[in-house]
């Protein structure tokens, strides 16, 4: 039998790397890095970058570094450092001994800045931030040279040292590269390399009051670590000439190559850490790990497995142009994964009492149920059955419309793993006229849910035995945003928020096995959806379950070419 392995075309980054290996560049080595700024939690977009960078390193027997890009102390924090490490480990990647912080290289950056000054390639400039901005020019007009541009090397060395010693206030001096104020690329118009920030750093404390910019620190960090392929998102394409300029003009130990790919955008959500942190700060969500957020910690609490996230990242592939991936596709990948691994259970979300008149009052049975029909190796369990059960309110209609095949007066249905039951009457609340109980009879010759005479029924319902059931809390999530377009969400956050993104069902009725459910465990509640035991709110006495994803949705229909119900 042929090996069952998905064969896909190589993406453009793999092709670049393979060409480099063929030409024995970097002695055939592949070293990548994932460089998060510790100013927020990681999200699914970062996961794409992690899967790509760590994945390429695995694929080409190389290594991938984890480097915290901690060059701006104003927004960074150790809380984020720890959360980022935890998320990457959870995704299943290991940086081994290759954990770095850009802040470790501050001395080296400083020395390299001095080198540039000595070569006449950098200068200290005292234009105010406003003046700096105004002198940069536009896409159609060249920039204006700074009056400080032609200072002597000695003067620059002196003023740079003064910057370092804290003799200037923020905004009074910056170090700029001396490149070309008329360049068609704005990033090459004497970009800032160092600026003054009077904020203590979470690792270097108050050792420094000047900090390197991303454009200076990033290529140099890559070069120090011997990164061969520095993979980043498309916004940095215009920064590549500057990346290369830094590498060419500083005596660096290696020559990394920057490669850009399209960032992941997902519909119905946002990836901006600024907006995510706003949602957390405003209390619109319950922390960075809220199950409605696209953060890795949120997805984990929601019930995503690392495998589902990796499968998603691999399936969307790597491209050179930006696009928006449908959230439904991420959910589809989750469903595919959970279908294979999730233990089945029966839970009734909106209980309606069903009484089996011909089933003895005191009798109870344990009925065998499959733990996962997709995977017989997961075995079976025994579910208690008795005269009084709960079924879903929605599974009964007194006056059924056409095409309603579930329970209604006179009709017979199957109770999953149990018996056939036929509805023989209802009891209503005399005041509200609401149905309080459905009365049925059962056929003892249909044990297990199969009729000996081959009689067919059109519906199978899930159920729980009333006297054996346990109450569980369900947290049902809808999309956090009512708008699909991430740009529109970012433009007007308040009006994009879905006020009904969380519905709590405090007392769904569950089969008793679920009392033993452990935080983080994933289940399929038959006919309802996939659920994960919440790690934050579950207690010994009350299990709280987050809805991971419903069983089927439009994406599945779209994939099969059926009409979709959503606009
Ligand atoms: P910031 O706005 O704070 O710069 P960022 O999303 O760029 O946010 P970083 O911590 O700098 O955050 O990102 C770390 C790495 O993850 C970078 O290499 C970046 O290119 C990559 N990355 C971030 N967002 C995405 C995304 N949506 N898709 C793919 N890669 C991403
Ligand atoms: Mg960034």
XYZ file of C-alpha atoms and ligand atoms in Angstrom:
599
model
C 0.000 0.000 0.000
C 1.339 3.461 -0.798
C 2.349 5.533 2.169
C -0.493 7.735 3.289
C 1.224 11.064 3.489
C -0.057 14.326 2.185
C 2.205 15.485 -0.574
C 2.153 19.196 -1.050
C 4.134 21.542 -3.220
C 7.077 23.235 -1.550
C 6.352 26.780 -0.496
C 8.569 29.664 -1.580
C 10.500 29.707 1.701
C 11.322 26.014 1.441
C 12.508 26.617 -2.100
C 14.809 29.453 -0.976
C 16.206 27.314 1.836
C 16.755 24.309 -0.422
C 18.586 26.470 -2.932
C 20.787 27.823 -0.130
C 21.522 24.291 1.033
C 22.316 23.228 -2.527
C 24.801 26.088 -2.871
C 26.198 25.207 0.559
C 25.497 28.711 1.852
C 25.941 28.902 5.649
C 27.650 25.514 5.301
C 24.266 24.056 4.554
C 22.926 24.995 7.988
C 19.430 26.261 8.706
C 18.934 28.433 11.781
C 15.633 30.253 12.277
C 14.185 32.195 15.183
C 10.875 33.212 16.639
C 11.246 36.774 17.965
C 8.224 37.853 20.030
C 8.093 41.181 21.754
C 7.007 40.471 25.352
C 4.243 43.072 25.271
C 1.235 40.766 25.147
C 0.165 37.143 24.878
C 0.687 35.126 21.732
C -2.167 34.669 19.269
C -2.958 32.345 16.395
C -0.975 34.599 14.030
C 2.101 34.013 16.171
C 1.290 30.304 16.073
C 1.623 30.473 12.323
C 5.066 32.006 12.673
C 6.054 29.469 15.362
C 4.909 26.496 13.301
C 6.757 27.913 10.314
C 10.036 28.721 12.062
C 10.270 25.691 14.334
C 8.860 23.512 11.557
C 11.514 24.571 9.038
C 14.243 23.978 11.596
C 12.938 20.435 12.173
C 12.489 19.779 8.488
C 16.069 20.785 7.609
C 17.794 19.433 10.717
C 18.542 22.915 11.903
C 17.534 24.758 15.016
C 15.133 27.491 15.989
C 15.876 30.095 18.623
C 13.407 31.752 20.884
C 14.453 35.360 21.158
C 12.584 37.942 23.117
C 12.706 41.140 21.181
C 12.718 43.259 24.329
C 14.018 46.558 23.067
C 11.171 48.768 24.211
C 10.783 48.735 28.005
C 7.650 50.881 28.005
C 5.224 48.081 27.161
C 7.091 44.949 28.121
C 6.741 42.739 31.139
C 7.990 39.425 32.568
C 4.399 38.180 32.832
C 4.386 38.099 29.035
C 7.767 36.395 28.848
C 6.516 33.503 30.955
C 3.192 33.243 29.129
C 4.951 33.184 25.762
C 7.269 30.369 26.831
C 4.365 28.355 28.167
C 2.398 28.742 24.935
C 5.293 27.699 22.700
C 5.988 24.638 24.854
C 2.321 23.753 24.806
C 2.349 23.899 21.019
C 5.019 21.223 21.240
C 8.180 23.130 20.373
C 11.467 23.196 22.197
C 14.132 25.848 21.802
C 16.568 23.755 23.846
C 19.367 25.959 25.107
C 18.625 28.617 22.526
C 16.718 31.122 24.582
C 17.866 34.684 24.043
C 16.884 38.235 24.812
C 17.786 41.132 22.548
C 18.537 42.987 25.776
C 21.523 40.656 26.329
C 23.143 42.314 23.353
C 22.708 45.938 24.441
C 26.455 46.406 25.018
C 27.253 44.931 21.649
C 24.639 47.130 19.955
C 26.152 50.144 21.614
C 29.640 49.214 20.434
C 28.396 48.664 16.908
C 26.714 52.051 16.960
C 30.077 53.526 17.945
C 31.638 51.659 15.024
C 29.132 53.266 12.656
C 29.863 56.695 14.117
C 33.596 56.157 13.638
C 33.001 55.187 10.020
C 31.027 58.392 9.540
C 27.826 56.389 9.075
C 25.833 57.533 12.084
C 25.253 60.834 13.852
C 23.542 62.281 16.857
C 20.605 64.454 15.862
C 18.752 66.935 18.069
C 15.696 67.561 15.949
C 12.529 67.204 17.989
C 10.319 64.184 17.230
C 7.976 66.571 15.418
C 10.773 68.084 13.321
C 12.139 64.648 12.592
C 8.822 63.541 11.258
C 8.384 66.669 9.151
C 11.816 66.419 7.619
C 11.340 62.868 6.421
C 9.572 63.895 3.227
C 6.901 61.822 1.523
C 6.712 59.133 -1.088
C 6.887 61.818 -3.781
C 9.173 64.346 -2.069
C 12.673 63.737 -0.755
C 13.441 64.349 2.899
C 15.448 67.291 4.272
C 18.894 66.746 5.673
C 19.283 67.382 9.371
C 21.475 70.354 10.385
C 23.336 67.884 12.627
C 24.088 65.492 9.798
C 27.618 66.650 9.108
C 28.999 66.807 12.622
C 32.492 65.500 13.164
C 33.083 61.945 14.317
C 34.506 63.255 17.611
C 31.452 65.364 18.293
C 29.157 62.420 17.532
C 31.112 60.126 19.831
C 30.883 62.697 22.588
C 27.156 63.302 22.191
C 26.362 59.609 21.879
C 28.238 59.019 25.130
C 26.210 61.868 26.708
C 23.017 60.205 25.486
C 24.088 57.032 27.158
C 24.953 58.787 30.393
C 21.483 60.282 30.607
C 22.506 63.858 29.945
C 19.618 64.416 27.561
C 15.915 64.161 28.111
C 13.684 61.931 26.017
C 13.294 63.434 22.564
C 16.324 65.714 22.872
C 18.697 63.460 20.962
C 18.654 60.342 18.798
C 21.313 58.411 16.943
C 20.595 58.206 13.232
C 22.152 56.242 10.433
C 23.604 58.446 7.715
C 22.221 56.886 4.569
C 20.242 58.920 2.053
C 17.564 61.543 2.700
C 16.557 61.373 -0.969
C 16.109 57.593 -1.048
C 12.859 56.439 -2.607
C 12.551 54.147 0.419
C 11.532 56.174 3.457
C 13.161 53.679 5.789
C 16.537 54.607 4.290
C 16.173 58.334 5.051
C 18.584 58.457 7.964
C 16.564 56.150 10.213
C 16.799 56.342 13.984
C 19.040 53.649 15.517
C 18.937 54.617 19.190
C 16.527 56.739 21.177
C 16.274 57.824 24.796
C 13.653 56.066 26.910
C 13.754 56.816 30.608
C 11.975 53.679 31.710
C 13.553 50.800 33.606
C 13.769 47.559 31.665
C 12.393 44.283 33.025
C 15.769 42.627 32.568
C 18.438 45.318 32.484
C 16.853 47.542 35.129
C 18.162 51.093 34.893
C 21.462 50.186 33.205
C 20.319 51.879 30.044
C 18.386 54.984 29.147
C 18.970 54.568 25.416
C 17.373 51.728 23.509
C 17.943 50.468 19.963
C 15.123 50.534 17.431
C 13.757 47.340 15.923
C 15.464 48.104 12.614
C 18.868 48.261 14.262
C 18.490 45.555 16.892
C 16.848 42.911 14.762
C 19.458 42.297 12.031
C 22.230 42.521 14.606
C 20.570 40.009 16.938
C 20.099 37.687 13.973
C 23.758 38.061 13.046
C 24.995 37.453 16.595
C 22.991 34.241 16.825
C 23.994 32.987 13.390
C 20.429 33.026 12.102
C 20.479 31.986 8.456
C 16.875 32.735 7.483
C 15.163 35.563 9.319
C 11.511 35.098 8.484
C 9.129 37.966 9.135
C 5.825 39.338 7.927
C 5.264 41.413 4.799
C 5.185 44.822 6.515
C 8.937 44.460 6.824
C 9.554 44.094 3.110
C 10.301 47.830 2.880
C 12.664 47.498 5.805
C 14.793 44.865 4.101
C 17.172 47.379 2.443
C 17.832 48.808 5.897
C 18.265 45.306 7.348
C 20.857 44.626 4.669
C 22.498 48.036 5.174
C 23.019 47.315 8.859
C 24.484 43.890 8.106
C 26.808 45.358 5.472
C 28.038 48.322 7.460
C 28.680 46.720 10.830
C 31.376 44.105 11.419
C 28.936 41.306 12.188
C 29.864 37.642 12.654
C 27.341 36.267 10.111
C 25.082 37.375 7.290
C 21.441 36.460 7.825
C 18.840 36.803 5.099
C 15.426 38.347 5.701
C 12.461 36.636 4.019
C 8.911 37.980 4.243
C 5.604 36.088 4.167
C 1.977 37.163 4.480
C 0.705 37.463 8.033
C -2.329 35.508 9.066
C -5.571 37.452 9.327
C -8.688 35.701 10.559
C -12.254 36.803 9.966
C -14.431 37.815 12.933
C -11.443 38.637 15.103
C -8.335 40.764 15.451
C -4.672 39.916 15.896
C -3.452 43.280 17.044
C -1.924 43.007 20.509
C -2.936 46.603 21.100
C -6.609 45.791 20.569
C -6.430 42.469 22.397
C -4.937 44.165 25.428
C -7.623 46.846 25.200
C -10.321 44.150 25.361
C -8.616 42.691 28.426
C -8.160 46.060 30.131
C -11.733 47.143 29.435
C -13.011 43.926 30.972
C -14.860 42.969 27.815
C -13.199 39.593 28.094
C -12.076 37.599 31.071
C -8.298 37.990 30.689
C -5.860 37.156 27.905
C -6.976 33.526 28.098
C -10.650 34.233 27.544
C -11.941 31.385 25.369
C -13.351 33.899 22.880
C -9.959 35.426 22.082
C -7.676 34.214 19.290
C -4.811 34.029 21.799
C -3.101 30.675 22.169
C -4.033 30.597 25.849
C -7.637 31.436 24.934
C -7.766 28.732 22.287
C -6.297 26.272 24.787
C -8.991 27.095 27.348
C -11.552 26.816 24.615
C -10.485 23.242 23.917
C -8.134 23.557 20.959
C -5.386 20.967 20.861
C -1.888 21.843 19.654
C -2.485 19.380 16.808
C -5.573 21.251 15.614
C -3.687 24.547 15.607
C -0.723 23.023 13.797
C -2.966 21.363 11.221
C -4.633 24.705 10.607
C -1.307 26.513 10.187
C -0.037 23.869 7.813
C -3.205 23.781 5.739
C -3.401 27.546 5.194
C 0.179 27.453 3.946
C 2.641 30.255 3.391
C 1.939 32.986 0.873
C 3.402 36.213 -0.425
C 0.203 38.245 -0.431
C -2.119 39.161 2.421
C -5.576 37.686 2.755
C -8.178 36.927 5.416
C -8.788 33.305 6.393
C -12.343 32.394 7.389
C -12.686 31.665 11.091
C -14.897 28.776 10.015
C -11.815 27.073 8.640
C -10.052 27.174 12.005
C -13.180 25.701 13.600
C -13.297 23.045 10.894
C -9.730 22.002 11.753
C -10.697 21.789 15.418
C -13.706 19.614 14.663
C -11.644 17.265 12.519
C -9.147 16.830 15.314
C -11.646 16.477 18.161
C -13.777 14.031 16.252
C -10.842 11.643 16.401
C -9.825 12.197 19.995
C -12.784 13.393 22.059
C -14.527 11.084 24.499
C -18.296 11.072 23.894
C -20.759 11.899 26.643
C -24.453 12.672 26.955
C -25.485 16.057 28.311
C -28.909 17.650 28.074
C -28.660 21.412 27.752
C -32.346 22.341 28.145
C -33.945 19.535 30.077
C -37.446 18.217 29.543
C -38.579 15.324 31.748
C -39.492 12.085 29.998
C -41.275 9.369 31.993
C -41.429 5.778 30.742
C -44.732 4.535 32.094
C -44.048 0.826 31.582
C -40.546 0.899 33.085
C -40.551 -0.185 36.746
C -40.089 2.604 39.281
C -37.149 1.144 41.183
C -35.397 -0.552 38.259
C -32.143 0.739 36.844
C -29.815 -0.569 34.200
C -26.313 0.202 33.046
C -26.240 0.478 29.282
C -23.087 0.149 27.266
C -22.099 3.216 25.235
C -19.182 3.751 22.909
C -16.563 6.225 24.025
C -15.703 7.176 20.486
C -17.292 5.502 17.466
C -14.376 6.847 15.370
C -11.880 5.021 17.541
C -12.969 1.655 18.979
C -9.730 1.458 20.949
C -11.221 4.093 23.263
C -13.578 1.404 24.534
C -17.017 1.651 26.073
C -18.605 2.867 29.280
C -21.816 2.143 31.129
C -24.500 4.795 31.391
C -27.293 4.484 33.983
C -30.860 4.288 32.706
C -34.094 4.511 34.675
C -37.785 5.337 34.405
C -37.342 9.117 34.433
C -35.000 10.764 31.997
C -34.160 14.188 30.684
C -34.209 14.865 26.991
C -33.682 18.147 25.142
C -36.722 20.369 25.175
C -36.135 20.975 21.471
C -36.391 17.276 20.707
C -40.104 17.242 21.444
C -42.948 19.043 19.685
C -46.563 18.543 20.485
C -47.601 19.668 17.047
C -44.681 18.841 14.798
C -44.229 20.731 11.565
C -43.294 18.857 8.410
C -39.770 17.490 8.492
C -39.638 17.386 12.281
C -38.758 13.736 12.853
C -38.000 13.769 16.540
C -40.416 13.004 19.344
C -44.089 13.987 19.174
C -47.350 12.345 20.298
C -47.731 8.838 18.858
C -44.264 8.783 17.379
C -41.450 6.352 18.172
C -37.770 7.336 18.412
C -34.540 5.760 19.571
C -32.863 6.736 22.802
C -29.156 6.435 22.041
C -27.678 3.172 23.378
C -30.967 2.473 25.208
C -34.397 1.631 23.813
C -37.094 2.709 21.412
C -39.707 4.841 23.143
C -43.108 5.979 21.886
C -44.828 9.123 23.132
C -48.228 8.391 24.641
C -49.044 11.707 26.269
C -47.898 14.947 27.829
C -48.456 16.740 31.112
C -48.720 20.487 30.965
C -48.421 23.200 33.524
C -52.014 24.346 33.941
C -50.985 27.985 34.314
C -48.427 28.469 31.587
C -49.536 25.616 29.339
C -45.884 24.672 29.035
C -45.083 20.997 28.676
C -43.744 19.664 31.960
C -43.423 15.988 31.183
C -43.520 13.764 28.174
C -44.955 10.322 28.789
C -43.729 7.350 26.822
C -43.721 3.590 26.744
C -40.622 1.644 25.853
C -40.136 -1.569 23.923
C -37.990 -3.973 26.012
C -37.040 -5.801 22.793
C -35.023 -2.846 21.550
C -32.243 -2.887 24.113
C -29.104 -1.100 22.957
C -31.233 0.973 20.607
C -31.861 -1.718 17.960
C -35.162 -3.335 17.167
C -35.236 -7.090 16.734
C -37.946 -6.908 14.087
C -35.988 -4.429 11.982
C -38.496 -1.645 12.645
C -36.993 1.729 11.780
C -37.196 5.077 13.530
C -36.258 8.418 12.067
C -34.508 9.995 15.030
C -32.044 9.181 17.780
C -32.092 11.320 20.889
C -29.545 11.745 23.647
C -30.753 11.576 27.224
C -29.655 11.301 30.840
C -31.255 9.442 33.704
C -32.883 12.079 35.929
C -31.996 10.485 39.229
C -28.395 9.786 38.216
C -27.719 13.054 36.463
C -25.312 15.706 37.694
C -25.605 19.426 37.119
C -22.853 21.013 35.084
C -22.338 24.574 33.875
C -22.018 25.165 30.167
C -20.463 28.276 28.702
C -21.744 28.697 25.204
C -19.710 31.040 23.041
C -20.636 32.907 19.959
C -18.265 35.061 17.899
C -16.772 37.915 19.890
C -17.364 40.280 16.989
C -20.387 40.718 14.796
C -18.272 41.951 11.915
C -16.207 39.659 9.732
C -13.627 42.099 8.400
C -10.724 42.572 10.848
C -10.142 46.087 9.487
C -13.705 47.143 10.236
C -13.445 45.689 13.732
C -10.261 47.628 14.426
C -11.753 50.859 13.102
C -14.768 50.820 15.385
C -14.234 48.383 18.194
C -17.263 49.190 20.391
C -19.785 48.755 17.615
C -18.160 45.525 16.430
C -18.476 43.706 19.750
C -21.148 41.029 19.953
C -23.052 41.617 23.213
C -24.203 37.987 23.217
C -20.906 36.231 22.789
C -21.268 34.332 26.071
C -24.342 32.491 27.340
C -24.095 30.580 30.586
C -26.264 27.531 31.163
C -25.891 27.002 34.910
C -27.530 23.609 35.213
C -27.321 21.383 32.217
C -27.924 17.719 33.063
C -24.988 15.411 32.523
C -24.350 11.710 32.794
C -22.557 10.961 36.103
C -19.237 10.054 34.477
C -18.651 13.765 33.910
C -18.276 14.440 37.636
C -14.828 12.958 37.208
C -13.909 15.238 34.312
C -10.537 16.904 34.732
C -9.784 20.544 33.772
C -8.543 20.728 30.216
C -10.224 17.464 29.175
C -12.129 17.496 25.902
C -15.461 15.825 25.241
C -18.033 15.574 22.565
C -21.489 16.034 24.036
C -23.464 13.966 21.590
C -25.588 15.993 19.208
C -24.527 19.262 20.887
C -20.876 19.985 20.308
C -17.337 19.692 21.589
C -16.688 20.938 25.094
C -13.601 21.392 27.245
C -13.490 21.443 31.039
C -12.671 25.010 32.031
C -9.392 25.379 33.884
C -10.400 28.559 35.669
C -13.917 28.090 37.021
C -14.312 24.334 37.478
C -14.374 23.184 41.088
C -14.599 19.792 42.718
C -18.379 20.110 42.954
C -19.201 22.002 39.807
C -17.712 21.207 36.456
C -17.719 24.098 34.018
C -17.512 23.284 30.322
C -16.534 25.661 27.534
C -18.107 25.118 24.155
C -15.161 24.478 21.848
C -17.148 24.261 18.648
C -20.543 23.027 17.534
C -20.734 19.781 15.645
C -21.257 21.074 12.150
C -21.425 24.415 10.553
C -21.451 26.284 7.341
C -17.847 25.659 6.567
C -18.537 21.962 6.239
C -21.400 22.759 3.899
C -19.265 25.118 1.865
C -16.611 22.410 1.601
C -19.240 20.019 0.299
C -20.705 22.593 -2.073
C -24.009 22.934 -0.227
C -25.730 26.290 0.264
C -24.705 28.179 3.371
C -27.241 29.673 5.747
C -25.046 32.544 6.836
C -24.538 35.717 4.906
P 3.455 44.296 17.540
O 2.349 45.078 16.960
O 3.518 44.341 19.021
O 4.787 44.424 16.857
P 3.476 41.666 16.424
O 2.229 40.924 16.131
O 4.389 42.031 15.334
O 2.970 42.855 17.254
P 5.688 40.367 17.698
O 5.782 39.917 19.085
O 6.645 41.381 17.218
O 4.236 40.878 17.532
O 5.671 39.118 16.726
C 6.547 38.035 16.842
C 6.655 37.313 15.540
O 5.381 36.812 15.154
C 7.121 38.220 14.424
O 8.113 37.541 13.676
C 5.906 38.457 13.605
O 6.227 38.639 12.265
C 5.088 37.190 13.831
N 3.665 37.480 13.694
C 2.949 38.360 14.402
N 1.671 38.409 13.971
C 1.570 37.511 12.978
C 0.500 37.082 12.124
N -0.719 37.603 12.222
N 0.765 36.146 11.201
C 1.992 35.608 11.103
N 3.042 35.967 11.863
C 2.845 36.907 12.797
Mg 6.430 43.175 15.977
